[in-house]
PDB file of C-alpha atoms in Angstrom:
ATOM      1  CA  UNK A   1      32.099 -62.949 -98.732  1.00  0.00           C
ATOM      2  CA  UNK A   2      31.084 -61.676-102.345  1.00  0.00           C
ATOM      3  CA  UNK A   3      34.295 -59.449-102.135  1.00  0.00           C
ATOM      4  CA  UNK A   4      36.452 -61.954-100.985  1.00  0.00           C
ATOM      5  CA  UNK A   5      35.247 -64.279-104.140  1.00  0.00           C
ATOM      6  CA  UNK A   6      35.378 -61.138-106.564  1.00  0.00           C
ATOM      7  CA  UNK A   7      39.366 -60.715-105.243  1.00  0.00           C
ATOM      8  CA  UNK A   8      39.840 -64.319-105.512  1.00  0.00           C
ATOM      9  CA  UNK A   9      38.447 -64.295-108.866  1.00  0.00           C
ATOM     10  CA  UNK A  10      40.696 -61.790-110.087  1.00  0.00           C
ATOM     11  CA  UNK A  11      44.013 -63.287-108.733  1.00  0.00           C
ATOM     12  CA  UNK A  12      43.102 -66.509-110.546  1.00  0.00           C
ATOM     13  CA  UNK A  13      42.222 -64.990-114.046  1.00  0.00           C
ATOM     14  CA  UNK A  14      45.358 -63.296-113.823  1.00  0.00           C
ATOM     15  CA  UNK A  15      47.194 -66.381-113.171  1.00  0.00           C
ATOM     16  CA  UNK A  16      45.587 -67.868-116.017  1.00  0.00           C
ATOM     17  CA  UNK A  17      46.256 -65.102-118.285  1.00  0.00           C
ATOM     18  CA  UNK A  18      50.206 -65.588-117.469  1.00  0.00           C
ATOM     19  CA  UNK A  19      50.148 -69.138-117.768  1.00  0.00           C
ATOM     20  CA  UNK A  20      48.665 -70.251-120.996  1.00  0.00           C
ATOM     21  CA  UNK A  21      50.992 -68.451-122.950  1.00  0.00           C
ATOM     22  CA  UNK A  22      51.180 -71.829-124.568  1.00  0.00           C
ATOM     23  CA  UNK A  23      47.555 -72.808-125.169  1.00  0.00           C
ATOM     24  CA  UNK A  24      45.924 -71.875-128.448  1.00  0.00           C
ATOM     25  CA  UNK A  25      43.384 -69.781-126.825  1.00  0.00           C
ATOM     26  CA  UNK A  26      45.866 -67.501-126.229  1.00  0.00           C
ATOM     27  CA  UNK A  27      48.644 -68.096-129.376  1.00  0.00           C
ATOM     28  CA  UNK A  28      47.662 -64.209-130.613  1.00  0.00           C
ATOM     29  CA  UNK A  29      48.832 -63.183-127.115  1.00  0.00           C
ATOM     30  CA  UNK A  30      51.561 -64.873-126.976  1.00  0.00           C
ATOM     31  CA  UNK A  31      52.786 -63.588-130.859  1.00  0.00           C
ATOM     32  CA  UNK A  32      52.076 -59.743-129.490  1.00  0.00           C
ATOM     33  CA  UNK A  33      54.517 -60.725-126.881  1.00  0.00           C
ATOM     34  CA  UNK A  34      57.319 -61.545-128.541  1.00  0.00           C
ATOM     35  CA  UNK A  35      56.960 -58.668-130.790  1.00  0.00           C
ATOM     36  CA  UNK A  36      57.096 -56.853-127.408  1.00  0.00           C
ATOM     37  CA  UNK A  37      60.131 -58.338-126.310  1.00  0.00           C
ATOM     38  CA  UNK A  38      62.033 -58.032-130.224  1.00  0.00           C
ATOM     39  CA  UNK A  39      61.282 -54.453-130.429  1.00  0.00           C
ATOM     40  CA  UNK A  40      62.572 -53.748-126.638  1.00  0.00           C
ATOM     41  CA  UNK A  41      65.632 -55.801-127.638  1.00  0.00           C
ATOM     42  CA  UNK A  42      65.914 -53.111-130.235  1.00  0.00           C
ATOM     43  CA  UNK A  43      66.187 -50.398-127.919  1.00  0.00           C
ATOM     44  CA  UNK A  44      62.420 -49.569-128.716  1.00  0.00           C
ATOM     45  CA  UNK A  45      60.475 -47.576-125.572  1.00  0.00           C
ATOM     46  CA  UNK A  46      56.783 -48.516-124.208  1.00  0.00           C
ATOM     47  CA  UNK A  47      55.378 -45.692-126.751  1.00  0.00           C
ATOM     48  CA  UNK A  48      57.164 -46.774-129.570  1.00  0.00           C
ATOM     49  CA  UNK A  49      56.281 -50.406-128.593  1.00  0.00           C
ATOM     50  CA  UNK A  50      52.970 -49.977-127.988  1.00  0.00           C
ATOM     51  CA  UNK A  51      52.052 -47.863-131.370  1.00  0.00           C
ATOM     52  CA  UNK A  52      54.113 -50.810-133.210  1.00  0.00           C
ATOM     53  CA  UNK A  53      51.969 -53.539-131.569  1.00  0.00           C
ATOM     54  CA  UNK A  54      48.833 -51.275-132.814  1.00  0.00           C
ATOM     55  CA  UNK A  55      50.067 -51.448-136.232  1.00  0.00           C
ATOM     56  CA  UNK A  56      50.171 -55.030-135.919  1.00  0.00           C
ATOM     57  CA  UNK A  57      46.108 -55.174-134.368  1.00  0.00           C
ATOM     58  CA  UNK A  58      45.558 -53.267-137.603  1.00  0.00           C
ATOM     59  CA  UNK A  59      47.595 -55.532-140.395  1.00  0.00           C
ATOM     60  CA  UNK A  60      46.014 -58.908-138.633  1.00  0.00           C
ATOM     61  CA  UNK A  61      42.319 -57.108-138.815  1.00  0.00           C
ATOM     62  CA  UNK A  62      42.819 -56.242-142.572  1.00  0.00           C
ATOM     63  CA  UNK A  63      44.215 -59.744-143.551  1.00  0.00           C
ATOM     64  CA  UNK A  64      41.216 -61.958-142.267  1.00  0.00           C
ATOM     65  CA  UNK A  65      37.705 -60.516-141.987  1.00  0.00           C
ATOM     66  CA  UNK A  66      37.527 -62.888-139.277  1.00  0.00           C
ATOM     67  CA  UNK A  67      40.449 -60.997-137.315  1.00  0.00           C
ATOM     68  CA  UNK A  68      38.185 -58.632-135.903  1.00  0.00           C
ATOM     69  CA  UNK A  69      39.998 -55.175-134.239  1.00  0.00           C
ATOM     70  CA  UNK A  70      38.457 -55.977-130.244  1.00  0.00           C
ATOM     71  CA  UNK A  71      40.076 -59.468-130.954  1.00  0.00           C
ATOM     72  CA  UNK A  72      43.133 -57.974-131.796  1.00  0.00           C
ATOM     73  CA  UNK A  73      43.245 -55.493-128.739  1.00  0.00           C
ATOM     74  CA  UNK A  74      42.714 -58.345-126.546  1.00  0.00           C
ATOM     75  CA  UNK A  75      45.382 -60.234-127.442  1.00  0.00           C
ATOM     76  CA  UNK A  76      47.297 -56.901-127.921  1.00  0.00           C
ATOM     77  CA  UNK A  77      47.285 -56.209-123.718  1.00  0.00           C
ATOM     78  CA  UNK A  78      47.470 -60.016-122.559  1.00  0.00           C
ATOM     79  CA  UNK A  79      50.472 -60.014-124.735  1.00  0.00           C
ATOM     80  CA  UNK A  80      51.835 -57.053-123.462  1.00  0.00           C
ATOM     81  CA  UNK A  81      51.112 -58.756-119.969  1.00  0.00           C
ATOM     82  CA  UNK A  82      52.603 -61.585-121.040  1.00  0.00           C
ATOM     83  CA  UNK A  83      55.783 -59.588-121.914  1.00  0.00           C
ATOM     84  CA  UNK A  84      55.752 -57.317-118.944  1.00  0.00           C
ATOM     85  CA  UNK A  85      55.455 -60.184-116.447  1.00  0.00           C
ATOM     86  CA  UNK A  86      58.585 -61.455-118.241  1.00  0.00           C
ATOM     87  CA  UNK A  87      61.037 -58.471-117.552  1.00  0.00           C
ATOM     88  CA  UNK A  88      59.227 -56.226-120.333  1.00  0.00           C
ATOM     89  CA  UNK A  89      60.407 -52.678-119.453  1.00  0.00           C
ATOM     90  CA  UNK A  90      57.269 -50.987-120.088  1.00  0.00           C
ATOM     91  CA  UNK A  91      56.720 -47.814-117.820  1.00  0.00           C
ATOM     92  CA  UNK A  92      53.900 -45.198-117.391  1.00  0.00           C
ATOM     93  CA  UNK A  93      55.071 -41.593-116.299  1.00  0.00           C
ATOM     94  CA  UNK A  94      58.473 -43.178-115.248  1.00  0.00           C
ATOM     95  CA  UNK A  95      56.834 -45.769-113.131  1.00  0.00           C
ATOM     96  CA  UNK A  96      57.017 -49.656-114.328  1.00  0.00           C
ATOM     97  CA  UNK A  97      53.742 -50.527-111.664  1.00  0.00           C
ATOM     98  CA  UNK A  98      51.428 -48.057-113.501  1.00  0.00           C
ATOM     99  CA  UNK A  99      52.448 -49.780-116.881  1.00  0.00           C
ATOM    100  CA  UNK A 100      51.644 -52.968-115.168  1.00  0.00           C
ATOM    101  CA  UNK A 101      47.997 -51.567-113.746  1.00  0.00           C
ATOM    102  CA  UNK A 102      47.412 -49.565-117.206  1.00  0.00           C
ATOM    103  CA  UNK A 103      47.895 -52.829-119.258  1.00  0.00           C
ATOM    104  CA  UNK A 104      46.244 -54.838-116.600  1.00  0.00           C
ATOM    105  CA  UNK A 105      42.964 -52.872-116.474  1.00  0.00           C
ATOM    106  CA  UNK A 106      43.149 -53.536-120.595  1.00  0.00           C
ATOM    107  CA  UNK A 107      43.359 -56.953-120.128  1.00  0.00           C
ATOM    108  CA  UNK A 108      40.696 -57.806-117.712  1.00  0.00           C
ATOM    109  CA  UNK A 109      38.375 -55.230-119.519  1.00  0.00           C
ATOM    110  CA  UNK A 110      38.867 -57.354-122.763  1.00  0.00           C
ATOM    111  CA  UNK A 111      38.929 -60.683-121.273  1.00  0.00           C
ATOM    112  CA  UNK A 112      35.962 -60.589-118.905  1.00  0.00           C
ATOM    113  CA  UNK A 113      34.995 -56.735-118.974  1.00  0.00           C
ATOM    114  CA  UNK A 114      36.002 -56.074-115.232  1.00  0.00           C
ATOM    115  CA  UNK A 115      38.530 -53.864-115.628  1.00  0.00           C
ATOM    116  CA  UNK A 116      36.624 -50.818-113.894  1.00  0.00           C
ATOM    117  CA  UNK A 117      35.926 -53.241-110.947  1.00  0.00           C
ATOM    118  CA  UNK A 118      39.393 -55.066-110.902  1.00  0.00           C
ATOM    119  CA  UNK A 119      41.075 -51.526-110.238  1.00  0.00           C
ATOM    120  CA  UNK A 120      38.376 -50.692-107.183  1.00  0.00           C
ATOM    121  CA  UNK A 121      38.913 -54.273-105.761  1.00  0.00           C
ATOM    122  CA  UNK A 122      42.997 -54.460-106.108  1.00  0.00           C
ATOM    123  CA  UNK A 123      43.126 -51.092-104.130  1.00  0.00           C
ATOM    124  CA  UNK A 124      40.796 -52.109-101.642  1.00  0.00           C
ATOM    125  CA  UNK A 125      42.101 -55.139-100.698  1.00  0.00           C
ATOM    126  CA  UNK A 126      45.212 -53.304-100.658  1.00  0.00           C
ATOM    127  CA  UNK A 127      43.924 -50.655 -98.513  1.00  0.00           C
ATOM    128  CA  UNK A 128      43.911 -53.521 -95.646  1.00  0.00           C
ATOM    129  CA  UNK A 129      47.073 -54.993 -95.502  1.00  0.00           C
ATOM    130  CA  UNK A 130      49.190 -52.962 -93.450  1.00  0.00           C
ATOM    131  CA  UNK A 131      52.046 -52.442 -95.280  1.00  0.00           C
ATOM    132  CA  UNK A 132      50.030 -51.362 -97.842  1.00  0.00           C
ATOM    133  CA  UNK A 133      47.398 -48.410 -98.961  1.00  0.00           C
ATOM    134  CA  UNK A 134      44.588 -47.588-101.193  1.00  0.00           C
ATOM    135  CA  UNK A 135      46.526 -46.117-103.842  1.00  0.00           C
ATOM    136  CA  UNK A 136      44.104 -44.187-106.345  1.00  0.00           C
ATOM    137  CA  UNK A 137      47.032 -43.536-108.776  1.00  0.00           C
ATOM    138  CA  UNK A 138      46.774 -47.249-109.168  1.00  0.00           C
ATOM    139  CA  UNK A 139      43.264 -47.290-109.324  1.00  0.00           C
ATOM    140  CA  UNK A 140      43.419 -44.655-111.628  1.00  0.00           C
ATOM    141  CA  UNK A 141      46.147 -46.165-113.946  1.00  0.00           C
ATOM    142  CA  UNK A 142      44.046 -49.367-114.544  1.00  0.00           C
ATOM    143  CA  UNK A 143      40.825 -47.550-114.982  1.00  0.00           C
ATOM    144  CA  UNK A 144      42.916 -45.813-117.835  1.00  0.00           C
ATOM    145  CA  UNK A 145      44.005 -48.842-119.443  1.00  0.00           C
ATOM    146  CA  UNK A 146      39.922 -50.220-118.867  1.00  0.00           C
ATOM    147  CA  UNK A 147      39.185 -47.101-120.788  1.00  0.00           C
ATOM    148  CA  UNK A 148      41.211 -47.839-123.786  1.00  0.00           C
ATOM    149  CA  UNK A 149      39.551 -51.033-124.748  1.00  0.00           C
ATOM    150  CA  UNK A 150      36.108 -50.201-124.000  1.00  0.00           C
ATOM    151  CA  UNK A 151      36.622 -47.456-126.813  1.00  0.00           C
ATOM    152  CA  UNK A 152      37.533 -50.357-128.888  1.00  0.00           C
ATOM    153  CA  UNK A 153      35.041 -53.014-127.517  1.00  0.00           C
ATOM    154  CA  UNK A 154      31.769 -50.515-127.071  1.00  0.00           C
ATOM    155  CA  UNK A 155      31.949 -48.695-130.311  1.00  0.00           C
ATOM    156  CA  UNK A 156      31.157 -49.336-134.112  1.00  0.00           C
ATOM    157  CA  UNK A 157      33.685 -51.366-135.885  1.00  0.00           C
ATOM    158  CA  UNK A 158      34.891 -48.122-137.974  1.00  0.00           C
ATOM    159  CA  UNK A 159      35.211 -46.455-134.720  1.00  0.00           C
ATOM    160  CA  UNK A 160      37.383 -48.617-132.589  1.00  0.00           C
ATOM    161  CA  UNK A 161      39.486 -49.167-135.743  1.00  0.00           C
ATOM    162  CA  UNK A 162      39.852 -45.446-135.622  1.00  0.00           C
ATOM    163  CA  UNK A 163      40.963 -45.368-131.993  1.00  0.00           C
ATOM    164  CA  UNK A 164      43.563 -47.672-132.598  1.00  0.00           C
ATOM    165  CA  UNK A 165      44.743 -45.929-135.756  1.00  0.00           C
ATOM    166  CA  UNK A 166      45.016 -42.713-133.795  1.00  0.00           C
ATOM    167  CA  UNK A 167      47.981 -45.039-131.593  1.00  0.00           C
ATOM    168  CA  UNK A 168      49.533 -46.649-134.750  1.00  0.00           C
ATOM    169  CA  UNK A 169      50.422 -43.716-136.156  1.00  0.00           C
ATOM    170  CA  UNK A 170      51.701 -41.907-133.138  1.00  0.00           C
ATOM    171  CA  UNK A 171      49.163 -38.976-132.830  1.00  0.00           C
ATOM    172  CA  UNK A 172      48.648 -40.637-129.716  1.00  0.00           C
ATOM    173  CA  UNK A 173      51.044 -42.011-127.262  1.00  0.00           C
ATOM    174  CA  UNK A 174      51.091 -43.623-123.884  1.00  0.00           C
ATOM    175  CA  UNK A 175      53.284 -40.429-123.160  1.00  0.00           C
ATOM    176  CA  UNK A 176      51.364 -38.038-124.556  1.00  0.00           C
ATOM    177  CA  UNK A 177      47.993 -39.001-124.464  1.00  0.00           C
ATOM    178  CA  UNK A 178      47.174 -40.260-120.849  1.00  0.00           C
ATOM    179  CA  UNK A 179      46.942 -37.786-117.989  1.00  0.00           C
ATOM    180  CA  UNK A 180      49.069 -37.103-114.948  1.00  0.00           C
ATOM    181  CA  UNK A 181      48.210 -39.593-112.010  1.00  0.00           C
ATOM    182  CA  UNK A 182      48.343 -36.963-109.265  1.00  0.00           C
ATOM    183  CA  UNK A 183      45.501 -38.213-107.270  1.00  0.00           C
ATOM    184  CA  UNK A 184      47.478 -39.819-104.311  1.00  0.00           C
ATOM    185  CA  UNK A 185      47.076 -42.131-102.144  1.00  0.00           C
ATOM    186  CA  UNK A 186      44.130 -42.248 -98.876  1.00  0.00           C
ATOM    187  CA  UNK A 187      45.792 -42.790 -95.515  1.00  0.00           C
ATOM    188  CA  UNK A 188      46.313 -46.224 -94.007  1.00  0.00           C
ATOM    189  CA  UNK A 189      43.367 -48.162 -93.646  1.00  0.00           C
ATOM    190  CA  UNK A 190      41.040 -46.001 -95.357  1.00  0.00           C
ATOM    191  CA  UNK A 191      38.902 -46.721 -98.675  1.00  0.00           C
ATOM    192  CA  UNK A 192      38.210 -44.041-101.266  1.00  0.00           C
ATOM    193  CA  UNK A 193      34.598 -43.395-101.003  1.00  0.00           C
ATOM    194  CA  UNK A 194      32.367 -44.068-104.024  1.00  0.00           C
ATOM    195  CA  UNK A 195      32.443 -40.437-104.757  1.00  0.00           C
ATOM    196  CA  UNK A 196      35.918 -40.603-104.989  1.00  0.00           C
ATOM    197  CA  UNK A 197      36.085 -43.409-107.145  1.00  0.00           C
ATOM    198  CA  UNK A 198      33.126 -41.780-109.163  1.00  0.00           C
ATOM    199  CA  UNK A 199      34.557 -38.708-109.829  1.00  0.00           C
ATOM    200  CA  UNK A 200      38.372 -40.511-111.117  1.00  0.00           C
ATOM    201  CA  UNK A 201      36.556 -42.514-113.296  1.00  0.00           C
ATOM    202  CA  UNK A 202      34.890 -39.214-114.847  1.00  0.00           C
ATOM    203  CA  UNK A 203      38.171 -37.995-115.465  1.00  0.00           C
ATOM    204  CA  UNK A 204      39.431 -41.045-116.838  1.00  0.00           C
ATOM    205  CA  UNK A 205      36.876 -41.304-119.157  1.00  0.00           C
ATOM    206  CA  UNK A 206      36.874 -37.591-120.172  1.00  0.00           C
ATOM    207  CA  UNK A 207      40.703 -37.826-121.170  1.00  0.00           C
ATOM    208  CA  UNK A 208      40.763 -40.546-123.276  1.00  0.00           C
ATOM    209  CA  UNK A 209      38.004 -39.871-125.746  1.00  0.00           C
ATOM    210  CA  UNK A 210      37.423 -40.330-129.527  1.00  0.00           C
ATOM    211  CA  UNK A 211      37.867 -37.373-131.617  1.00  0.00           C
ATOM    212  CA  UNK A 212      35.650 -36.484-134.367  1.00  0.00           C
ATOM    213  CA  UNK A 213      36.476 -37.973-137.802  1.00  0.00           C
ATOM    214  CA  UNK A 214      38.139 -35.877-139.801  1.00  0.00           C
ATOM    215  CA  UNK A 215      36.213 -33.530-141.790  1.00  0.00           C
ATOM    216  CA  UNK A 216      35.963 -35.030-145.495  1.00  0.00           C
TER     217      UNK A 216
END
């Protein structure tokens, strides 16, 4: 029963994120979306996108002290929710679902820090429908996107502005910077066991790391 709320929980926060595109809780969101969708009308790719959108998190932080840079990341991935839910072309390793699980994990981290859980719950519940199967590339892809923000949200304010530079200025990239999702999927019916899931999330967490400042 727990599970069943936890999935239920999810589905309805994500319905919320897409639908109060026009609330003021959200108008930050919503103004990282249609940055999204001008730069993609452009001709602009999901690196180039996303590292312009990073720019932006930095420019609003700098303006306002009150902009803080985990505020801006939030909005940063609803908007690029926002977008993607509304034909963005966003893709991850050639696949438009990862980008979709990669920028969801970012947005439920941010939101209501459960983006770890919401990739282990979406994959199990998928792991029981029958046309479906507990896909740990997917699990994987929104862990990564989980991973991203927490380096943002769980570090010193210097530190997650860092991170984010490190995107702005294209030293890192979607492309570049994320691993390959080579994990598979299990066979139908079957969960990963927590070992499973322990050991992707070691690997998620070991590839997208902070580097040491510069030396001065």
């Amino acid at each position: 029963m727990q599970r069943l709320c936890l999935v239920t929980t999810i589905w309805v926060l994500t319905g919320l994120l897409q639908a109060s595109a026009s609330t003021n809780i959200v108008s930050a969101d919503s103004r990282f979306a249609d940055q999204a969708t001008a730069l993609q009308q452009r001709g602009y790719n999901f690196d180039q996108i996303f590292g312009e959108l990073c720019k932006t998190a930095l420019a609003n932080s700098d303006s306002n002290p009150k902009f803080h840079i985990d505020d801006q990341v939030r909005s940063l991935f609803g908007g690029l929710w926002m977008w993607m839910s509304k034909g963005g072309n966003g893709t991850l390793q050639g696949r438009q679902d990862w980008a979709f699980h990669f920028i969801g994990g970012g947005a439920f981290e941010g939101y209501w820090d459960l983006g770890r859980t919401a990739a282990v719950i979406k994959e199990r519940a998928d792991s029981r429908d029958p046309n479906n199967r507990f896909d740990l590339d997917d699990m994987a892809a929104t862990m990564l996107g989980a991973r991203w923000v927490d380096l943002v949200e769980n570090s010193t304010p210097s530190e997650g502005r860092r991170w984010v530079e490190l995107w702005a200025t294209r030293r890192f990239s979607i492309t570049g910077a994320l691993p390959r999702l080579r994990y598979g999927q299990m066979p139908q019916g079957k969960e990963a066991t927590e070992q499973q899931i322990a050991i992707i999330r070691r690997a998620v967490d070991e590839a997208l790391t902070l580097p040491p400042p510069p030396a001065q």
